[in-house]
PDB file of C-alpha atoms in Angstrom:
ATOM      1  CA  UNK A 960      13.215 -26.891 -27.794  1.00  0.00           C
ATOM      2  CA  UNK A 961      10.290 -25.108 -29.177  1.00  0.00           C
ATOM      3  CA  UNK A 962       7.083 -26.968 -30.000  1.00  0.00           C
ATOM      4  CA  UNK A 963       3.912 -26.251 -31.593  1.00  0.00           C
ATOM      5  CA  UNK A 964       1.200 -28.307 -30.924  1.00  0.00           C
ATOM      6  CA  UNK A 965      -2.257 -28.211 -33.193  1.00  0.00           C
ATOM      7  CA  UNK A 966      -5.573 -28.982 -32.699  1.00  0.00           C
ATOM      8  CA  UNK A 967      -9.265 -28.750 -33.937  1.00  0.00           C
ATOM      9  CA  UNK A 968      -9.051 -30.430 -37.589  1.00  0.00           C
ATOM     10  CA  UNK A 969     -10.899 -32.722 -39.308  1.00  0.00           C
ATOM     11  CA  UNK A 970     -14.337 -33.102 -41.280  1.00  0.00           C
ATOM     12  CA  UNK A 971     -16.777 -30.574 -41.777  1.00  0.00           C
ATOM     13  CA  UNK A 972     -19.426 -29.855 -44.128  1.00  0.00           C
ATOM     14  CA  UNK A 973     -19.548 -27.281 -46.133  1.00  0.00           C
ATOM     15  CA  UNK A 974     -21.212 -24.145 -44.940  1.00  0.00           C
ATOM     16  CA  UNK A 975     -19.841 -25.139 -41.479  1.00  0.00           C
ATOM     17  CA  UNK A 976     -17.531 -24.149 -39.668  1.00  0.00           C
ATOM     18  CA  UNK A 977     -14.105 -25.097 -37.202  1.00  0.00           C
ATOM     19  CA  UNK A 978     -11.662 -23.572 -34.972  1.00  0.00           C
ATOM     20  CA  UNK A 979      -8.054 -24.293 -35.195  1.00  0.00           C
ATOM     21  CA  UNK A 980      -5.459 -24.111 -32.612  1.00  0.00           C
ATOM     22  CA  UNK A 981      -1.715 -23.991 -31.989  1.00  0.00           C
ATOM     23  CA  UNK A 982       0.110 -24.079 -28.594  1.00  0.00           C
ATOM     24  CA  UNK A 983       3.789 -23.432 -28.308  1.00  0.00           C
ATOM     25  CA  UNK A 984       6.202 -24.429 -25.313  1.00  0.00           C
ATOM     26  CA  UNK A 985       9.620 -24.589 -24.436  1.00  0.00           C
ATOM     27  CA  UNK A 986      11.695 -21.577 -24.142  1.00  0.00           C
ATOM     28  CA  UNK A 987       9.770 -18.425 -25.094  1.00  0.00           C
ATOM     29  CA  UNK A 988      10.407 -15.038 -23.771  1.00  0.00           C
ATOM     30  CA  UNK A 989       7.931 -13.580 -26.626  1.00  0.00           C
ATOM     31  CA  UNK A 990       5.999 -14.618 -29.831  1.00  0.00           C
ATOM     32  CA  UNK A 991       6.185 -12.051 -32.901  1.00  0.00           C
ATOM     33  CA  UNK A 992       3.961 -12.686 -35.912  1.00  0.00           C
ATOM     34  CA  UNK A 993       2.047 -15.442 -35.956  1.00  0.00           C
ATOM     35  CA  UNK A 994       0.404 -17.488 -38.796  1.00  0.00           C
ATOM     36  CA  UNK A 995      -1.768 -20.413 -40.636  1.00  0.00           C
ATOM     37  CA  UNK A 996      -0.942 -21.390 -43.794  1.00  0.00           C
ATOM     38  CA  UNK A 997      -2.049 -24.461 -46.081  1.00  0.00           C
ATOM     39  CA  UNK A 998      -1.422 -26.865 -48.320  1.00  0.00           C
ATOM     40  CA  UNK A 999      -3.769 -28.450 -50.625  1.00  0.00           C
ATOM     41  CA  UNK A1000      -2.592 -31.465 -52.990  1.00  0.00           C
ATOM     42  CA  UNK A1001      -0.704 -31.150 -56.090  1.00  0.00           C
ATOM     43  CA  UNK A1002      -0.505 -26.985 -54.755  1.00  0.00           C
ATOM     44  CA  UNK A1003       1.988 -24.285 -53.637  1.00  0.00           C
ATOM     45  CA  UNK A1004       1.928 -24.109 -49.523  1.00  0.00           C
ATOM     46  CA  UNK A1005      -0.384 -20.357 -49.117  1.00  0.00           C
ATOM     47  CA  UNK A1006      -0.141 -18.296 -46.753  1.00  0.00           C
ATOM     48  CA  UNK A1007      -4.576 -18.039 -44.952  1.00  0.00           C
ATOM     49  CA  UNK A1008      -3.732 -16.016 -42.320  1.00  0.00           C
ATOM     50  CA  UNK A1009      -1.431 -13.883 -40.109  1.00  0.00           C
ATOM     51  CA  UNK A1010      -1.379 -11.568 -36.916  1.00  0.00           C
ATOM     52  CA  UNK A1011       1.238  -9.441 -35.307  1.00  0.00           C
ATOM     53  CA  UNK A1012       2.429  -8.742 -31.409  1.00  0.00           C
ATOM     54  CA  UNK A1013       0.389  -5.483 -32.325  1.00  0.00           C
ATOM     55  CA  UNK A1014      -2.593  -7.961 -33.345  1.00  0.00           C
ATOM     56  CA  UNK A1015      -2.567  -6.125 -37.037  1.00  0.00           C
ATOM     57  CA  UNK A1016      -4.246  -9.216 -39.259  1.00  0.00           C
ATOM     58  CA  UNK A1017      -4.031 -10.247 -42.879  1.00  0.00           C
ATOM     59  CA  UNK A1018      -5.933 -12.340 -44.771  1.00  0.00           C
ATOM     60  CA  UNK A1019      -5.567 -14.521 -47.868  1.00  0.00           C
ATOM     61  CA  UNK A1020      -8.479 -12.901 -49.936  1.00  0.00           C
ATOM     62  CA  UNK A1021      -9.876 -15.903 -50.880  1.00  0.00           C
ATOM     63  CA  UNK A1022     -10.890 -16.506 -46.872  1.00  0.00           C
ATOM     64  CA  UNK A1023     -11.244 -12.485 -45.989  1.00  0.00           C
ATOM     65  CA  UNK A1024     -14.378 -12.170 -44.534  1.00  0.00           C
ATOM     66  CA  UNK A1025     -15.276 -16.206 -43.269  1.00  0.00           C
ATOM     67  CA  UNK A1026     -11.959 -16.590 -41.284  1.00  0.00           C
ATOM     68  CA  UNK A1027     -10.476 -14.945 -38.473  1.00  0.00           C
ATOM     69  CA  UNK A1028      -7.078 -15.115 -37.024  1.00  0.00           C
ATOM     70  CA  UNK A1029      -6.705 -14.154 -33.054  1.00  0.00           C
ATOM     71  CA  UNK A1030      -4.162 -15.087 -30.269  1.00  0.00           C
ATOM     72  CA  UNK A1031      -3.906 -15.281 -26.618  1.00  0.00           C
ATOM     73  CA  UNK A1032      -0.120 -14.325 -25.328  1.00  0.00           C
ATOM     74  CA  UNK A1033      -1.123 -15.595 -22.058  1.00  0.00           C
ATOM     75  CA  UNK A1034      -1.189 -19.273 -23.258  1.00  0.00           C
ATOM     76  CA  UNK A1035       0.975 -18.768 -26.319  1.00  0.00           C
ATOM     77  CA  UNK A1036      -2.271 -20.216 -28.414  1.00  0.00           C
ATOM     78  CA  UNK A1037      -3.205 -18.921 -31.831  1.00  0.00           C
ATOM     79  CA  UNK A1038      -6.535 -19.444 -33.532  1.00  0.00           C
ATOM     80  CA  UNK A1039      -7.974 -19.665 -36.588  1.00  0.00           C
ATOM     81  CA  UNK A1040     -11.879 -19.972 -36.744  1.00  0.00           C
ATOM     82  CA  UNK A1041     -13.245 -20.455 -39.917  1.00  0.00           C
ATOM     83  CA  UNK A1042     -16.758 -20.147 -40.728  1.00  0.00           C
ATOM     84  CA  UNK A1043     -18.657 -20.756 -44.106  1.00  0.00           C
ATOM     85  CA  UNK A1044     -16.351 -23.381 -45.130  1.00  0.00           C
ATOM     86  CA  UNK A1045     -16.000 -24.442 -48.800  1.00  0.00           C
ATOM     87  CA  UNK A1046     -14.141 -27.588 -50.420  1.00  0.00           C
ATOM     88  CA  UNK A1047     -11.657 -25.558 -51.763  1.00  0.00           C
ATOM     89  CA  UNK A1048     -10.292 -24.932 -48.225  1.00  0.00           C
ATOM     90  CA  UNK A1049      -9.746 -28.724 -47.771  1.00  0.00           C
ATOM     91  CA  UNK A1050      -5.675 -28.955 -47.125  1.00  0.00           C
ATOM     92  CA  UNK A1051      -3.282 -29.657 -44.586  1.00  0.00           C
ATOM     93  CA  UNK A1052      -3.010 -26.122 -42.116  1.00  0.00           C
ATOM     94  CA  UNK A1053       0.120 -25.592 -40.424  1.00  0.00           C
ATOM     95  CA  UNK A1054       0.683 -23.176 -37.801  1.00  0.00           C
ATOM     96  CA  UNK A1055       3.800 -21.378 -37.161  1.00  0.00           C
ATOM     97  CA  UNK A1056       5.022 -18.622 -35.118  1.00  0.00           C
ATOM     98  CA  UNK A1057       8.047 -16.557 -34.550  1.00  0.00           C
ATOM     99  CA  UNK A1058       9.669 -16.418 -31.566  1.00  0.00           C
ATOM    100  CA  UNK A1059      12.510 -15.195 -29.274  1.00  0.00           C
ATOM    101  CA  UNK A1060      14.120 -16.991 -26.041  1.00  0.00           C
ATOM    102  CA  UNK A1061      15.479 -13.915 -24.568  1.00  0.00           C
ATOM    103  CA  UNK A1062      15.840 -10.613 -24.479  1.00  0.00           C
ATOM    104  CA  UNK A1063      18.312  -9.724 -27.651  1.00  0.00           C
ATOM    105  CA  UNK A1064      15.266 -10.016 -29.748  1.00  0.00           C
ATOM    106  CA  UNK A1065      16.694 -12.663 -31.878  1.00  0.00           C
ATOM    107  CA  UNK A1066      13.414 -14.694 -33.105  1.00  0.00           C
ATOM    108  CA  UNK A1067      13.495 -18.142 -34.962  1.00  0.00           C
ATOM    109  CA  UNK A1068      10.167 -19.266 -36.906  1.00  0.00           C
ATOM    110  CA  UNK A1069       8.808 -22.713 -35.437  1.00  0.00           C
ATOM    111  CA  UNK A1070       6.426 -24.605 -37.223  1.00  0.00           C
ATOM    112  CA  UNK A1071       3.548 -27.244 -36.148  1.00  0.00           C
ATOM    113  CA  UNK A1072       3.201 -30.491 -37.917  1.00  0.00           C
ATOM    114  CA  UNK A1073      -0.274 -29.718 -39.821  1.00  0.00           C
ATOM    115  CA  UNK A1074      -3.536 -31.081 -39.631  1.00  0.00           C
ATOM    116  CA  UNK A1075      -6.060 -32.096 -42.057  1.00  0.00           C
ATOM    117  CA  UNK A1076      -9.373 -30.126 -42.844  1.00  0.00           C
ATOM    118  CA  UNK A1077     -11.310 -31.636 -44.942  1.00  0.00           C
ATOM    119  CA  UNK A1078     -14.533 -30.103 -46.172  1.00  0.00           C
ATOM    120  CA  UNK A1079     -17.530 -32.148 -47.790  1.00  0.00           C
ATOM    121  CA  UNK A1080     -19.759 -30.834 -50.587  1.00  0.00           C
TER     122      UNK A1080
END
């Protein structure tokens, strides 16, 4: 089975700034697209960041320009460092990633179990 594993949340004051992480294991051949998203209280789950095999990014524009998605195959680990942080970013971010155990290609999407930013004013 297929686990993602987070890291690097918790309480930060505004104007400051943290780097997430997410390692997979299990059975991977190869990870697709992956992604943060979050989920503030009382609010829709949003989609903050994502990045391709191809490492083509996109951004959520309300953190285009302070955050930045990156990934590093070799330890099937993606990032998210976010600087300048507001407390409107405060919200549970879950990682997730799409991935394939062999070669047919066939990918599933795996997700992490979120962690907690909080950011002070």
């Amino acid at each position: 089975q297929v686990q993602l594993v987070e890291s690097g949340g918790g309480l930060v004051q505004a104007g400051g700034s943290l780097r997430l992480s997410c390692v997979a294991s299990g059975r991977i051949f190869s990870i697709n697209r992956m992604a943060w998203y979050r989920q503030a209280p009382g609010k829709d789950r949003e989609l903050v960041a994502a990045i391709t095999r191809g490492r083509s990014t996109n951004y959520a524009d309300s953190v285009k320009g302070r955050f930045t998605i990156s990934r590093d195959n070799a330890e099937k680990t993606v990032y998210l460092q976010m600087n300048s942080l507001k407390p409107e970013d405060t919200a549970v971010y879950y990682c997730t990633m799409e991935i394939s155990g062999s070669l047919s290609y066939t990918t599933n999407n795996y997700w992490g179990q979120g962690t907690q930013v909080t950011v002070s004013s």
